[in-house]
Short mmCIF file of N, CA and C in Angstrom, two decimals:
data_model
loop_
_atom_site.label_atom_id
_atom_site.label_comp_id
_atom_site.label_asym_id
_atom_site.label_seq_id
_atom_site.Cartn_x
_atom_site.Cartn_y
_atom_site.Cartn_z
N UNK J 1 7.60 8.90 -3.15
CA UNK J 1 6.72 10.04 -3.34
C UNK J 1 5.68 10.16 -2.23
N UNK J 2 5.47 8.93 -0.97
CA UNK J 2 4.51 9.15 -0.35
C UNK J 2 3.02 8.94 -0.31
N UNK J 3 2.94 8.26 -1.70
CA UNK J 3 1.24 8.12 -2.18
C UNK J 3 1.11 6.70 -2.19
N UNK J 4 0.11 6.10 -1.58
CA UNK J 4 -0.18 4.76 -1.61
C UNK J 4 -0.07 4.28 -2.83
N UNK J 5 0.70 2.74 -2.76
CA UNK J 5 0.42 2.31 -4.20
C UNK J 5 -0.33 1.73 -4.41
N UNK J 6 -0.53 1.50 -6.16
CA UNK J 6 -1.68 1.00 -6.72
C UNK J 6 -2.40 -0.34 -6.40
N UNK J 7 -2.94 -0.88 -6.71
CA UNK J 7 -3.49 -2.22 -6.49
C UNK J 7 -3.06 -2.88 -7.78
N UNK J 8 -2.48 -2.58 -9.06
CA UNK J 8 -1.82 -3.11 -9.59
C UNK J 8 -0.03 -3.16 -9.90
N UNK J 9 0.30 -2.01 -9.06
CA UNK J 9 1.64 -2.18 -9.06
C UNK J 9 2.16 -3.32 -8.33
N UNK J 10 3.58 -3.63 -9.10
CA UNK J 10 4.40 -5.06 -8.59
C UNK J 10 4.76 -4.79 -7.09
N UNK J 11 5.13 -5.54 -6.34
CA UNK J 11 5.18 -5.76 -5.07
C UNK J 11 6.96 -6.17 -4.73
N UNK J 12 7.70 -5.00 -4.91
CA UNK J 12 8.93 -5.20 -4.64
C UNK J 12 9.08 -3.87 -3.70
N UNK J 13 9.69 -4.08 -2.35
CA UNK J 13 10.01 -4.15 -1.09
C UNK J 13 11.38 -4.38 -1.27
N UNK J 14 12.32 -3.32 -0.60
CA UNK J 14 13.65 -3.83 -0.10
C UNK J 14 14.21 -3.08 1.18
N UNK J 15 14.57 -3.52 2.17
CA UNK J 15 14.74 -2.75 3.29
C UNK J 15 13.40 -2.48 4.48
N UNK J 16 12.62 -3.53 4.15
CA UNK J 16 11.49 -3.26 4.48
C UNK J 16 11.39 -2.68 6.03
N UNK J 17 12.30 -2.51 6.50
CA UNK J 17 12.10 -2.38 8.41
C UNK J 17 11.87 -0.81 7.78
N UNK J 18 12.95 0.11 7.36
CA UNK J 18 12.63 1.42 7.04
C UNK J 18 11.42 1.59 6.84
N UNK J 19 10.63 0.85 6.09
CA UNK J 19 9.22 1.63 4.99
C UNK J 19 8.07 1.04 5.77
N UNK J 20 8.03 0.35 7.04
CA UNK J 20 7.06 0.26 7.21
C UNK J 20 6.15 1.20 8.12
N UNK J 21 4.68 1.29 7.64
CA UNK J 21 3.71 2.18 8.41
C UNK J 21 2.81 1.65 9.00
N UNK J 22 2.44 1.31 9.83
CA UNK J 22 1.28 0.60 10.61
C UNK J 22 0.21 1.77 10.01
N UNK J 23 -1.10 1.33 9.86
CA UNK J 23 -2.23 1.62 9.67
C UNK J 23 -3.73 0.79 10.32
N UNK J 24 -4.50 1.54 10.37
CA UNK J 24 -5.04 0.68 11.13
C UNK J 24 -6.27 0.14 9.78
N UNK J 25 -7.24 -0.19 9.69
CA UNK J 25 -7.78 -0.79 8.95
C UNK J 25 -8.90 0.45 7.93
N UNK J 26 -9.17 1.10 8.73
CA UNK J 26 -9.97 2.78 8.21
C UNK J 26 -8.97 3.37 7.35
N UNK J 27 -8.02 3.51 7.89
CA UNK J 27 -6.70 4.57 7.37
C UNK J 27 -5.63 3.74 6.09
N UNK J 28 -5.83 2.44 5.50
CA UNK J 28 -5.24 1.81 4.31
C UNK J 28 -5.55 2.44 3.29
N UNK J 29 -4.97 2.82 2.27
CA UNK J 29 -5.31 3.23 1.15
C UNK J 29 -4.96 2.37 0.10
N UNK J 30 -5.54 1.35 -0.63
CA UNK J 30 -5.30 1.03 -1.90
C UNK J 30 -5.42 1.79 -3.27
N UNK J 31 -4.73 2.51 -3.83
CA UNK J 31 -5.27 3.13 -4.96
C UNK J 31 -5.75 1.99 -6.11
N UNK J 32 -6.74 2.02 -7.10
CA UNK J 32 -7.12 1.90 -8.36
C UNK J 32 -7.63 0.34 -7.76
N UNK J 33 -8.21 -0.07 -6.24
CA UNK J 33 -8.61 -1.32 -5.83
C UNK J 33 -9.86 -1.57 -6.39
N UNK J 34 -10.31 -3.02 -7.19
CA UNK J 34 -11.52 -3.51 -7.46
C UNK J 34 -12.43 -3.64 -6.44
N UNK J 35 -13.83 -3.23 -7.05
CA UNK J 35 -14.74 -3.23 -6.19
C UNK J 35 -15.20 -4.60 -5.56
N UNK J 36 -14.63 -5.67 -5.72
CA UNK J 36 -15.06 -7.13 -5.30
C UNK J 36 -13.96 -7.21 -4.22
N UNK J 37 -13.24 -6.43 -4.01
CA UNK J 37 -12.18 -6.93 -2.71
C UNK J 37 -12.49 -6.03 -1.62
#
């Protein structure tokens, strides 16, 4: 769908060379991330 995932969704990756996006550290989006991280 294109929308960063959550900070609690599971962490399954397959094919990973396709899906990856470099970002630089400004431009990461964690959705639903705790404020202590």
């Amino acid at each position: 769908d294109g929308k960063p995932a959550s900070f609690e969704d599971p962490v399954v990756l397959i094919g990973a060379v396709e899906h990856y996006e470099p970002r630089c550290r400004h431009c990461h989006e964690v959705r639903n991330r705790p404020n202590k991280f």
